[in-house]
Amino acid sequence: MRFSILSIALLVGILCAGWVSEGAAADAPQWPGPTENGYLLPNGWTLTPPAKSIPTEDLPLNLVNAPDGKVMVAVHGGFNRHGLVVMKSKSGELLQQISVPTAGMGLAWHPDGKRLYVAGSNTKRKSTRSPIYVFEYKNGRLSEAPSTTFTDDEPADAAELLWWGLAHHPKKDILYAANRTAGTVVALDSSSGKVLSRVPVQTNPCEVVISPDGARLYVSNWGSASVSVIDSATMQVTQTIAVRDNPGAMVLARDGRLYVCCANENMVVVVDTAQLKPVESIATSMYEKAPEGSTPNALTLDPEQETLYVANGDNNNVCVINVEEKGESAVLGFIPSGWYPSALGVDPHNHTLFIGNAKGNASYSDIYGPNSPLPPGKEGRGTVKSLMKGSISLVSIPESRQQLRSLTQQAYANCPYNNDLLKEARPAKEPSAVPSAVGAGSKIKHVLYIIQENRTYDQVFGDMGKGNADPRLCIFGREITPNRHAIADQFVLLDNLYCDAEVSVDGHQWSNAAYATDFIEKTWPGNYGDKTNAPYATTASMPTAGYLWDQCAKKGLTYRSYGELAQRVSEGKAMEAMPRIKGLKGHIATNFGIQGQRDPERAAEFIREFDEYEKNFESTDLEKRLPNFMVMSLPEDHTTGTRPGTPTPQAALASSDYGLGMIIDRISRSRYWPETAVFVIQDDAQDGPDHVDARRTVGLVVSPYCKRGALDSTFYTTSAMLRTMEL
């Protein structure tokens, strides 16, 4: 089974074995929101962040301490307003909030401590060239606006210029900037902004770190599992060091050890810069056997450089590691953080750890959100994208050392995962078609997994008359989606199901892999906010363990994709796998999803193939029989809004509903029905209001083994659905 790909962040999904149980009783439902001990997130994790927290407009990308020790500066660059947050290093008191048009990750001080360089991003629509802002600094304050900006005239296409990591030479007026999109590091005169040289590195350069003497640059290549070593005198790459997958944040210790976060593999790789080779790998996950999903993506050292702090994004904590002895690093414990810690900084003068949390300290409903029929209200306005704010938490290092045992206990209490779940799911209370033991086998031999687009629970099922619903928010009810309603009536209504993702870019990753890389999580907000123009088609966006179909291939199971992660060939008359999705090559339904098809036409193409599979029901040739696993994109419920000349949103939902009904009707009247289950979920819930949580969504399970006429209020997620299919 594909348990290795399950995100440690979301293994609560294994509770879902009861979905196809014959009458399993549900426990008292839990709902996202405040609890006695913290905040229960819609992914099953609990947050208990440090008491002192400063809100930010959105996603914190980096934190740096001023050379004079007076302030800590954070840069945030997500969906909302980009900018800088200036805080007192000692108390965390908020001093300044400075807006910039766009921001990337890079922050670098001039050696004289009087200037701060800030990487800017680019935009989609205006084709602006990515800037580097120069802020003046004096008496604990930054200038309210940049004194000047730098950029690069190459490449010619502005979309190919996206600054990310920055580093300043310790003795010369040279600023080094990573162009994440073009795969280069650029040296600029830090007084005039003149480009001095460029050097190609590998895919998606992320962080740039310079040696104390300025002789070497170290560049993490997010998409190449490597670190490039650059001779600053010649601006040539002298060596490329292989590390682990998705290397991003780095920190260079005074003793020459370079610590590299490798987010996709739960690892920090330690590079000896004298030997220029990895000498140690430190696992940051909470459990030794945990699959990928801890997502270490930021790190910093304490003032004595004896303790390494690593932000585990998907574990919502900071891993504390003793690195005093070379080669003998040891994890000491964990400090609970906010949601998805994404940046770390240490004030060496006051021994304070600053934690930037990408998604803040809580979730939220969006009752007055997109397309809400309610008049505007004070709370819950906007979308899941705009409502998601960041935060910066402060932790006293001495106090955290004294309390580390209790902090670690709390971190484990917040986590729904343990190693036993790799082999056995929590058993159903009554006999189930879903086994609790991995690999035990099941009566279900064929799974059809249908991924749809962007709807919330209240939008569609608010009129069901049962379950936790707000009928005021229902705009695609029974009259428009009669098949969805009939399926939920006849089988199971799931009113406590949540998308693990916020939008389609991370949504299709979570929907197919139960994981989205830190590259995706840090890229999509700026792209959706039209403040970044960064391509997703890179290896940095790929989960190390692959997708569901990759695991099917490893286990010798047959599989096929109907439109999911497929694209049209050049003439637009057939479909093929996206270039980077190698596991689907040769497994795409070439006539499904071609240009102009609506969902009933897609359904008709699936049924045409299904008819052939049923004709070969008795065949011993597995390629002629119905595949074990089928994934399908049935996307018309996305709608095209009110664009002239296209179906209205109601018509699009009705069309999508009809296509879904066609598919269920055909399968349920076939010889394959006794050994089949169909799972339906939205990739995200970004385009609608919901009174429980902005991520609550519509899901269906259809099978002869499914409960009938039931309401199931068990807490489920996207990953829960994947876990059920795997079992």
XYZ file of C-alpha atoms in Angstrom:
727
model
C 0.000 0.000 0.000
C 1.039 3.570 -0.565
C 1.304 4.413 3.118
C 4.757 5.866 2.580
C 3.318 8.892 0.809
C 0.766 9.798 3.471
C 1.546 13.132 5.034
C 2.381 12.813 8.690
C 0.404 15.995 9.079
C -2.857 14.337 8.132
C -2.888 10.679 9.105
C -6.055 11.342 11.071
C -7.563 10.143 7.794
C -7.131 6.501 8.753
C -10.184 6.828 10.987
C -12.247 6.630 7.847
C -12.327 2.833 7.622
C -15.953 3.053 8.708
C -16.913 4.814 5.497
C -17.757 1.547 3.808
C -18.670 -0.261 6.978
C -21.971 -2.022 7.339
C -23.440 0.232 9.992
C -20.405 1.197 12.063
C -21.361 3.592 14.843
C -19.659 6.967 14.810
C -18.040 8.611 17.808
C -19.284 11.994 19.017
C -18.286 14.401 16.238
C -15.487 16.896 16.597
C -15.634 20.158 14.692
C -12.808 22.558 13.825
C -12.548 25.444 16.223
C -11.371 26.488 19.692
C -10.911 23.731 22.257
C -10.041 23.728 25.957
C -6.373 23.269 25.067
C -5.991 25.154 21.814
C -7.504 25.151 18.345
C -8.572 22.079 16.340
C -7.673 22.600 12.696
C -9.700 21.229 9.751
C -6.881 18.730 9.096
C -7.158 17.038 12.502
C -4.152 18.701 14.136
C -4.443 20.860 17.244
C -2.611 24.174 17.577
C -1.209 25.394 20.873
C 1.070 28.244 19.733
C 3.213 30.320 22.086
C 1.252 32.877 24.093
C 2.935 35.888 22.518
C 2.020 36.274 18.856
C 2.017 39.144 16.378
C -0.389 38.961 13.406
C 0.965 39.523 9.911
C -0.929 40.297 6.741
C -0.036 36.918 5.289
C 2.716 34.320 4.730
C 6.004 35.041 6.602
C 8.893 33.987 4.363
C 11.952 35.093 6.327
C 13.172 36.659 9.581
C 16.456 38.510 10.168
C 17.883 40.306 13.172
C 19.345 43.789 12.681
C 23.132 43.961 13.161
C 22.677 46.373 16.081
C 20.371 43.894 17.807
C 17.536 46.380 18.214
C 14.934 44.896 15.871
C 13.827 41.719 14.163
C 12.522 42.149 10.606
C 10.092 39.778 8.917
C 9.107 39.740 5.263
C 5.721 38.376 4.239
C 4.680 37.602 0.682
C 1.486 35.626 0.148
C -1.980 36.296 -1.241
C -2.634 39.510 0.669
C -0.599 42.695 0.969
C 3.147 42.063 0.839
C 5.495 43.844 3.163
C 7.835 44.038 6.148
C 7.137 43.777 9.861
C 9.630 45.436 12.223
C 9.580 44.311 15.868
C 11.647 45.113 18.926
C 14.069 42.249 19.438
C 13.711 42.275 23.196
C 9.942 42.475 23.607
C 8.495 41.727 20.184
C 6.699 45.060 20.261
C 5.418 45.920 16.807
C 7.213 49.027 15.530
C 6.528 49.216 11.796
C 4.460 47.613 9.070
C 5.747 48.604 5.654
C 4.001 47.680 2.426
C 5.815 46.761 -0.763
C 4.199 45.861 -4.102
C 5.707 42.365 -4.108
C 8.065 40.373 -1.902
C 10.140 37.219 -2.097
C 12.100 35.416 0.592
C 15.398 37.306 0.471
C 16.565 39.634 3.264
C 20.200 40.743 3.544
C 21.905 43.460 5.585
C 24.773 45.563 4.311
C 27.852 44.963 6.511
C 27.627 48.549 7.795
C 24.159 47.797 9.189
C 22.653 50.870 7.542
C 20.855 49.221 4.624
C 18.507 46.267 4.284
C 18.032 44.583 0.904
C 14.663 42.945 0.296
C 13.873 40.620 -2.607
C 10.802 41.593 -4.571
C 8.704 39.338 -6.739
C 7.098 39.804 -10.152
C 3.476 39.954 -11.246
C 1.459 38.109 -13.847
C -0.626 40.775 -15.495
C 1.669 43.785 -15.479
C 4.815 41.883 -16.482
C 6.805 43.862 -13.925
C 10.463 43.040 -13.489
C 11.269 41.616 -10.093
C 12.874 44.359 -7.959
C 15.296 44.352 -5.067
C 14.301 47.069 -2.595
C 16.907 48.986 -0.618
C 15.706 50.310 2.748
C 17.685 52.707 4.907
C 18.023 51.802 8.598
C 18.702 54.105 11.540
C 17.947 54.040 15.283
C 15.869 50.890 15.149
C 13.697 52.017 12.232
C 13.575 51.284 8.530
C 12.738 53.989 6.046
C 9.016 53.951 5.317
C 9.765 53.377 1.623
C 12.739 52.042 -0.326
C 15.450 54.586 -1.031
C 16.053 52.851 -4.375
C 15.381 49.598 -6.197
C 17.561 47.314 -8.287
C 16.621 44.869 -11.018
C 18.165 42.951 -13.897
C 17.519 43.577 -17.586
C 18.095 39.913 -18.340
C 16.356 37.700 -19.167
C 14.299 39.598 -21.708
C 11.039 38.059 -20.491
C 10.119 39.603 -17.125
C 8.439 36.346 -16.139
C 11.874 34.691 -16.107
C 13.116 37.020 -13.357
C 12.081 36.155 -9.792
C 14.447 37.056 -6.959
C 14.391 34.739 -3.958
C 17.415 34.279 -1.658
C 19.846 37.167 -0.993
C 23.304 37.403 0.610
C 25.729 40.306 0.957
C 29.511 40.036 0.771
C 31.011 40.663 4.247
C 33.714 43.045 2.964
C 32.746 44.275 -0.499
C 29.784 46.165 -1.932
C 28.424 43.079 -3.676
C 24.943 41.669 -3.280
C 24.193 38.134 -4.454
C 20.657 37.287 -5.539
C 19.127 33.982 -6.615
C 16.872 34.158 -9.667
C 14.554 31.295 -8.783
C 12.935 30.960 -12.193
C 15.971 31.274 -14.480
C 18.229 29.139 -12.281
C 20.999 31.703 -11.867
C 22.779 33.628 -9.144
C 23.414 37.276 -9.973
C 26.081 39.506 -8.426
C 25.116 43.204 -8.189
C 26.946 46.276 -7.008
C 25.087 46.927 -3.761
C 25.519 50.701 -4.070
C 24.490 51.234 -7.684
C 22.570 48.059 -8.479
C 24.734 47.407 -11.537
C 24.824 43.750 -12.523
C 28.389 42.484 -12.244
C 28.020 38.856 -13.271
C 25.670 35.920 -13.522
C 26.318 32.245 -12.930
C 23.960 29.371 -13.763
C 23.292 26.904 -10.969
C 20.599 24.210 -10.961
C 16.795 24.153 -10.761
C 15.021 26.776 -8.642
C 17.841 28.242 -6.552
C 16.401 29.116 -3.173
C 18.683 30.226 -0.327
C 22.085 31.899 -0.753
C 24.628 31.729 2.085
C 28.108 33.269 2.033
C 31.172 32.179 3.986
C 32.526 34.572 6.655
C 35.507 35.480 4.475
C 33.307 36.017 1.414
C 35.231 33.475 -0.656
C 32.360 31.028 -1.240
C 28.659 31.098 -1.900
C 26.429 28.136 -1.116
C 23.159 27.929 -3.050
C 20.386 25.437 -2.312
C 18.663 24.221 -5.477
C 15.045 23.603 -4.524
C 14.276 21.492 -7.577
C 17.573 19.602 -7.935
C 18.322 18.060 -4.515
C 21.690 19.804 -4.523
C 23.786 22.674 -3.193
C 25.930 24.643 -5.634
C 29.281 25.967 -4.422
C 30.370 29.201 -6.124
C 33.804 30.799 -6.023
C 32.927 34.464 -5.461
C 36.161 35.672 -7.066
C 35.548 33.934 -10.384
C 31.768 33.577 -10.108
C 32.031 29.977 -11.257
C 30.402 26.897 -9.778
C 33.264 24.835 -8.404
C 31.260 21.942 -7.026
C 27.718 20.629 -6.797
C 26.923 18.717 -3.618
C 24.104 16.154 -3.703
C 21.823 16.394 -0.673
C 18.195 15.282 -0.138
C 14.962 16.294 -1.890
C 13.692 19.896 -1.845
C 16.673 21.644 -0.247
C 15.642 25.151 0.753
C 16.615 27.074 3.857
C 20.248 26.912 5.020
C 22.375 28.238 7.856
C 26.174 28.218 8.081
C 27.671 27.693 11.540
C 30.899 29.298 12.703
C 32.589 25.863 12.772
C 31.985 25.396 9.043
C 28.957 23.118 9.178
C 26.270 24.023 6.641
C 22.792 22.904 7.689
C 20.383 22.340 4.781
C 16.633 21.812 5.180
C 15.464 19.055 2.821
C 11.732 19.483 3.175
C 10.476 16.463 1.228
C 12.404 13.934 3.280
C 11.979 15.106 6.895
C 15.709 15.762 6.978
C 18.333 18.367 7.679
C 21.524 17.457 5.826
C 24.797 18.619 7.387
C 27.511 19.551 4.887
C 31.137 19.832 5.981
C 32.310 22.888 4.039
C 35.963 21.921 4.467
C 35.385 18.582 2.729
C 32.435 19.861 0.650
C 30.397 16.754 1.302
C 27.431 15.696 3.462
C 28.552 14.200 6.763
C 25.275 13.774 8.636
C 21.507 13.597 8.156
C 19.233 14.614 11.010
C 15.605 13.452 10.994
C 13.294 16.189 12.266
C 10.073 14.168 12.302
C 8.298 13.396 15.555
C 8.387 9.659 14.898
C 11.290 7.664 13.520
C 9.225 5.887 10.870
C 7.084 8.850 9.886
C 6.522 9.145 6.136
C 7.263 12.401 4.369
C 5.214 15.291 5.619
C 7.079 16.897 8.499
C 8.333 19.443 5.944
C 11.389 21.040 7.584
C 11.552 24.342 5.704
C 13.296 26.934 7.893
C 16.084 26.822 10.470
C 18.322 28.892 12.707
C 21.008 28.430 15.370
C 20.978 29.636 18.956
C 23.524 32.323 19.957
C 25.978 29.699 21.262
C 25.521 27.671 18.034
C 24.979 24.544 20.092
C 21.259 24.204 19.357
C 19.620 24.057 15.940
C 15.967 25.031 15.577
C 14.080 23.627 12.578
C 10.546 24.595 11.524
C 8.479 21.484 10.741
C 5.837 23.095 8.536
C 3.324 20.269 8.394
C 3.896 19.234 12.025
C 3.156 22.711 13.368
C 6.210 22.681 15.605
C 9.881 23.582 15.870
C 12.321 20.703 16.243
C 15.061 21.398 18.822
C 18.374 19.662 18.038
C 21.607 19.495 20.018
C 24.443 20.013 17.501
C 27.238 20.697 19.977
C 29.272 17.658 18.888
C 29.980 17.121 15.205
C 28.419 13.952 13.873
C 26.456 13.333 17.077
C 23.422 15.556 16.646
C 20.410 14.589 18.749
C 16.810 15.763 18.751
C 15.980 17.145 22.202
C 12.292 17.843 21.692
C 9.687 20.015 19.994
C 8.160 23.449 20.563
C 4.523 23.823 19.428
C 4.047 26.642 16.928
C 1.261 28.157 14.892
C -0.034 26.671 11.645
C 2.760 25.765 9.206
C 5.870 27.466 10.640
C 7.718 28.870 7.635
C 10.430 31.195 8.980
C 12.720 31.307 12.020
C 14.962 33.937 13.517
C 16.980 34.286 16.724
C 17.769 37.473 18.600
C 21.235 36.691 19.990
C 21.197 39.580 22.461
C 17.956 38.687 24.231
C 17.912 34.956 23.478
C 14.494 35.013 21.844
C 13.286 32.669 19.117
C 10.928 34.213 16.544
C 8.647 31.803 14.650
C 6.845 32.907 11.485
C 3.650 30.877 10.946
C 2.454 30.786 7.341
C -1.218 30.143 8.113
C -1.545 31.905 11.440
C -2.993 30.480 14.641
C -6.462 29.294 13.655
C -8.866 28.391 10.893
C -12.143 30.239 10.179
C -15.504 30.092 8.504
C -16.251 32.242 5.474
C -19.981 32.710 5.941
C -19.888 35.973 3.980
C -17.321 34.564 1.585
C -17.320 34.205 -2.206
C -20.772 34.148 -3.794
C -22.464 34.215 -0.394
C -26.158 35.099 -0.693
C -25.975 36.850 2.691
C -25.497 40.611 2.965
C -21.932 41.590 3.925
C -21.044 41.065 7.569
C -18.069 41.823 9.781
C -16.566 38.355 10.151
C -15.995 35.659 7.560
C -15.749 38.021 4.598
C -13.393 37.124 1.776
C -12.135 33.756 0.607
C -10.006 31.048 2.138
C -7.107 32.794 0.392
C -7.640 36.271 1.810
C -8.763 35.147 5.269
C -5.594 33.121 5.797
C -3.314 35.442 7.780
C 0.149 34.738 9.112
C 1.579 35.293 12.572
C 4.921 35.609 14.337
C 5.352 33.883 17.701
C 7.997 34.690 20.310
C 9.649 32.079 22.514
C 12.183 32.726 25.275
C 15.079 30.363 24.600
C 16.041 29.944 28.285
C 12.425 29.276 29.275
C 11.906 26.849 26.401
C 14.962 24.877 27.528
C 13.556 24.607 31.034
C 10.100 23.647 29.762
C 11.146 21.522 26.782
C 9.831 18.294 28.269
C 6.318 19.679 28.737
C 6.444 21.518 25.402
C 7.383 18.266 23.685
C 4.541 16.422 25.407
C 2.157 19.078 24.165
C 3.528 18.783 20.615
C 2.822 15.047 20.658
C -0.639 15.637 22.083
C -1.335 17.979 19.147
C -0.356 15.301 16.603
C -2.883 12.720 15.309
C -0.174 10.382 13.979
C 1.833 7.531 15.499
C 3.973 4.788 13.943
C 1.442 2.018 14.607
C -0.835 3.608 12.026
C 1.581 2.730 9.232
C 0.576 -0.915 9.489
C -2.862 -0.802 11.011
C -5.711 1.640 10.792
C -7.986 2.196 13.738
C -10.430 -0.699 13.394
C -14.067 -0.137 12.510
C -16.546 -0.871 15.276
C -18.341 -3.415 13.106
C -17.214 -5.600 10.185
C -16.008 -3.496 7.276
C -15.031 -3.918 3.657
C -12.039 -1.746 4.472
C -9.408 -3.762 6.351
C -7.706 -2.241 9.356
C -4.406 -3.952 8.505
C -2.350 -2.653 5.584
C -2.177 -5.244 2.820
C -4.887 -7.499 4.271
C -6.993 -7.365 1.109
C -10.602 -6.381 0.556
C -13.727 -7.287 -1.335
C -13.259 -4.014 -3.170
C -10.993 -4.577 -6.200
C -11.763 -1.435 -8.193
C -11.763 2.195 -7.092
C -12.991 5.146 -9.125
C -11.809 8.392 -7.577
C -13.538 11.525 -8.922
C -12.069 14.954 -8.193
C -14.314 17.972 -8.686
C -13.847 21.686 -8.222
C -14.116 24.295 -5.486
C -17.489 23.783 -3.775
C -18.245 24.040 -0.061
C -20.638 21.846 1.874
C -23.194 24.584 2.573
C -23.247 25.669 -1.079
C -24.521 22.279 -2.226
C -25.876 20.379 0.793
C -27.155 23.264 2.884
C -30.713 22.185 2.012
C -30.412 18.511 3.011
C -32.602 18.978 6.070
C -30.192 17.035 8.273
C -26.608 17.365 9.384
C -24.726 20.532 10.273
C -25.870 22.897 7.541
C -26.807 26.506 6.942
C -29.600 26.522 4.332
C -29.145 30.274 3.819
C -25.859 29.546 2.026
C -27.201 26.867 -0.323
C -27.190 28.109 -3.913
C -26.696 24.792 -5.760
C -29.314 22.754 -3.918
C -31.500 19.789 -4.787
C -33.145 21.377 -7.812
C -29.748 21.987 -9.429
C -27.836 18.926 -8.164
C -30.477 16.178 -7.811
C -27.978 13.346 -8.379
C -25.590 14.470 -5.638
C -28.532 14.792 -3.276
C -29.946 11.405 -4.238
C -26.568 9.724 -3.697
C -26.152 11.382 -0.288
C -29.734 10.391 0.619
C -29.354 6.772 -0.461
C -25.827 6.192 0.840
C -23.992 8.454 3.315
C -24.105 12.183 3.959
C -20.674 13.373 5.142
C -21.110 16.732 6.868
C -17.697 16.903 8.567
C -15.317 16.495 5.607
C -12.556 19.019 4.831
C -10.157 19.685 1.997
C -6.513 19.553 3.028
C -5.773 22.295 0.500
C -6.828 25.875 -0.038
C -6.764 26.207 -3.853
C -6.420 24.082 -6.964
C -2.619 24.202 -7.183
C -2.088 22.573 -3.816
C -5.497 20.901 -4.077
C -4.558 18.497 -6.841
C -1.352 17.662 -4.983
C -3.197 16.849 -1.766
C -5.928 15.038 -3.701
C -3.460 12.721 -5.443
C -0.540 12.488 -3.017
C -1.847 13.472 0.441
C 0.940 16.039 0.446
C 1.982 19.355 -1.069
C 5.644 20.339 -1.049
C 6.927 23.475 0.647
C 7.609 24.869 -2.837
C 3.892 24.644 -3.632
C 2.810 25.977 -0.234
C 5.099 29.009 -0.530
C 4.384 29.699 -4.203
C 0.641 29.492 -4.731
C -0.424 32.374 -2.416
C 1.615 34.971 -4.293
C 0.525 33.572 -7.644
C -3.156 33.651 -6.717
C -2.769 37.152 -5.319
C -1.282 38.294 -8.658
C 1.926 39.335 -6.920
C 4.097 36.509 -8.223
C 4.520 34.920 -11.620
C 6.180 31.635 -10.721
C 5.750 28.428 -12.749
C 4.653 25.296 -10.907
C 5.934 22.897 -13.577
C 9.135 21.977 -11.786
C 10.501 19.020 -9.891
C 10.358 21.145 -6.725
C 6.578 20.724 -6.789
C 6.754 16.919 -6.928
C 6.321 14.802 -3.772
C 9.242 12.445 -3.267
C 7.088 9.358 -2.798
C 5.014 10.132 -5.892
C 1.265 9.897 -6.363
C -1.372 7.224 -5.822
C -0.803 5.813 -9.302
C 2.945 5.553 -8.680
C 2.214 3.378 -5.660
C -0.230 1.319 -7.747
C 2.570 0.691 -10.227
C 4.903 -0.454 -7.452
C 2.308 -2.935 -6.239
C 1.505 -4.295 -9.695
C -1.988 -2.803 -9.826
C -3.575 -1.490 -13.007
C -4.565 2.175 -13.198
C -5.861 4.838 -15.547
C -6.413 8.594 -15.470
C -9.440 10.289 -16.938
C -8.325 13.889 -17.314
C -6.474 14.219 -14.013
C -3.017 15.794 -14.428
C -3.431 15.397 -18.181
C -3.083 17.976 -20.922
C -4.077 18.356 -24.538
C -1.579 17.472 -27.226
C -0.656 20.313 -29.545
C -3.521 19.874 -32.002
C -6.029 19.712 -29.131
C -7.659 16.476 -30.306
C -6.281 14.077 -27.722
C -4.943 14.017 -24.174
C -1.619 12.955 -22.730
C 0.115 12.994 -19.348
C 1.695 16.255 -18.219
C 5.425 16.031 -18.938
C 6.572 15.864 -15.318
C 3.904 13.272 -14.358
C 5.854 10.340 -15.731
C 3.824 7.702 -13.881
C 0.767 8.484 -16.013
C 2.523 8.148 -19.349
C 0.596 5.519 -21.288
C -2.191 5.497 -18.684
C -4.263 8.445 -19.925
C -7.702 8.132 -21.493
C -6.803 10.030 -24.651
C -10.354 11.039 -25.618
C -11.502 12.121 -22.146
C -11.367 15.854 -21.495
C -10.532 17.015 -24.990
C -11.276 20.614 -25.838
C -14.931 21.614 -25.647
C -16.176 18.607 -23.668
C -18.643 19.206 -20.887
C -19.064 16.762 -18.030
C -21.858 14.664 -19.602
C -19.649 14.232 -22.682
C -16.749 13.252 -20.444
C -19.038 10.795 -18.684
C -20.112 9.347 -22.032
C -16.462 8.764 -22.978
C -15.799 7.010 -19.666
C -18.904 4.859 -20.179
C -17.735 3.964 -23.700
C -14.500 2.600 -22.230
C -16.358 0.994 -19.334
C -18.573 -0.904 -21.765
C -15.471 -2.451 -23.300
C -14.115 -3.374 -19.873
C -17.356 -5.096 -19.011
C -17.292 -7.081 -22.238
C -13.951 -8.430 -21.034
C -15.067 -9.131 -17.475
C -14.002 -12.780 -17.734
C -10.693 -12.008 -19.455
C -7.433 -13.077 -17.869
C -5.714 -10.137 -19.570
C -5.611 -7.479 -16.864
C -5.200 -4.727 -19.445
C -8.629 -5.560 -20.861
C -10.360 -5.581 -17.494
C -11.466 -2.570 -15.498
C -8.365 -1.010 -13.875
C -7.905 -1.415 -10.140
C -7.552 2.335 -9.696
C -9.086 5.076 -11.796
C -8.738 8.788 -11.098
C -11.007 11.247 -12.880
C -11.285 14.999 -13.215
C -14.940 15.991 -13.544
C -14.440 19.754 -13.361
C -17.476 21.541 -14.767
C -18.782 22.410 -11.301
C -15.875 24.883 -11.239
C -18.118 27.041 -13.499
C -16.958 29.965 -15.622
C -18.705 32.510 -13.442
C -20.772 35.003 -15.395
C -18.571 35.113 -18.475
C -20.721 36.025 -21.504
C -21.441 33.180 -23.898
C -20.808 30.418 -21.361
C -23.191 28.383 -19.187
C -24.401 30.082 -16.030
C -23.000 28.730 -12.751
C -26.301 26.959 -12.088
C -26.228 25.362 -15.544
C -22.614 24.272 -15.073
C -23.406 22.637 -11.723
C -26.438 20.926 -13.193
C -24.392 19.658 -16.143
C -21.652 18.349 -13.847
C -24.263 16.710 -11.638
C -25.803 14.979 -14.637
C -22.410 13.644 -15.739
C -21.769 12.298 -12.248
C -25.183 10.630 -12.239
C -24.482 8.970 -15.593
C -21.272 7.437 -14.252
C -22.762 6.146 -11.005
C -25.800 4.750 -12.823
C -23.636 2.806 -15.292
C -21.229 1.354 -12.738
C -23.996 0.345 -10.340
C -25.685 -1.675 -13.106
C -22.555 -3.572 -14.094
C -20.877 -6.894 -13.271
C -18.077 -4.914 -11.651
C -20.411 -3.299 -9.116
C -20.026 -5.967 -6.362
C -16.289 -5.226 -6.124
C -16.219 -1.474 -6.730
C -16.224 1.714 -4.679
C -16.544 5.258 -5.985
C -15.122 8.211 -4.033
C -15.955 11.808 -4.923
C -14.410 14.953 -3.427
C -13.586 18.542 -4.349
C -9.919 19.423 -4.808
C -10.541 22.509 -2.671
C -13.431 24.574 -1.331
C -12.145 28.037 -2.219
C -15.134 29.307 -4.176
C -17.981 29.361 -1.694
C -19.148 30.188 1.824
C -19.471 27.750 4.713
C -20.570 28.417 8.268
C -18.337 25.739 9.861
C -15.028 26.253 8.065
C -13.840 27.636 4.730
C -12.318 24.231 3.917
C -15.452 22.130 4.541
C -16.486 20.429 1.338
C -18.775 18.048 -0.512
C -17.841 14.365 -0.631
C -19.555 11.149 -1.619
C -18.847 7.441 -1.225
C -20.795 4.961 -3.352
C -20.436 1.191 -3.068
C -22.542 -1.895 -2.385
C -20.729 -2.014 0.984
C -21.600 1.542 1.902
C -23.958 2.410 4.722
C -27.439 3.345 3.525
C -29.410 6.421 4.418
C -26.830 7.425 7.011
C -25.494 10.690 8.364
C -21.807 10.371 9.243
C -20.404 13.325 11.187
C -16.988 11.767 11.777
C -14.129 14.240 11.200
C -12.663 13.397 7.758
C -10.178 15.037 5.373
C -8.901 14.582 1.835
C -6.145 12.394 3.251
C -8.770 10.284 4.998
C -10.286 9.499 1.629
C -6.900 8.549 0.170
C -6.129 6.338 3.167
C -9.428 4.504 2.691
C -8.690 3.897 -0.986
C -5.224 2.592 -0.125
C -6.524 0.166 2.476
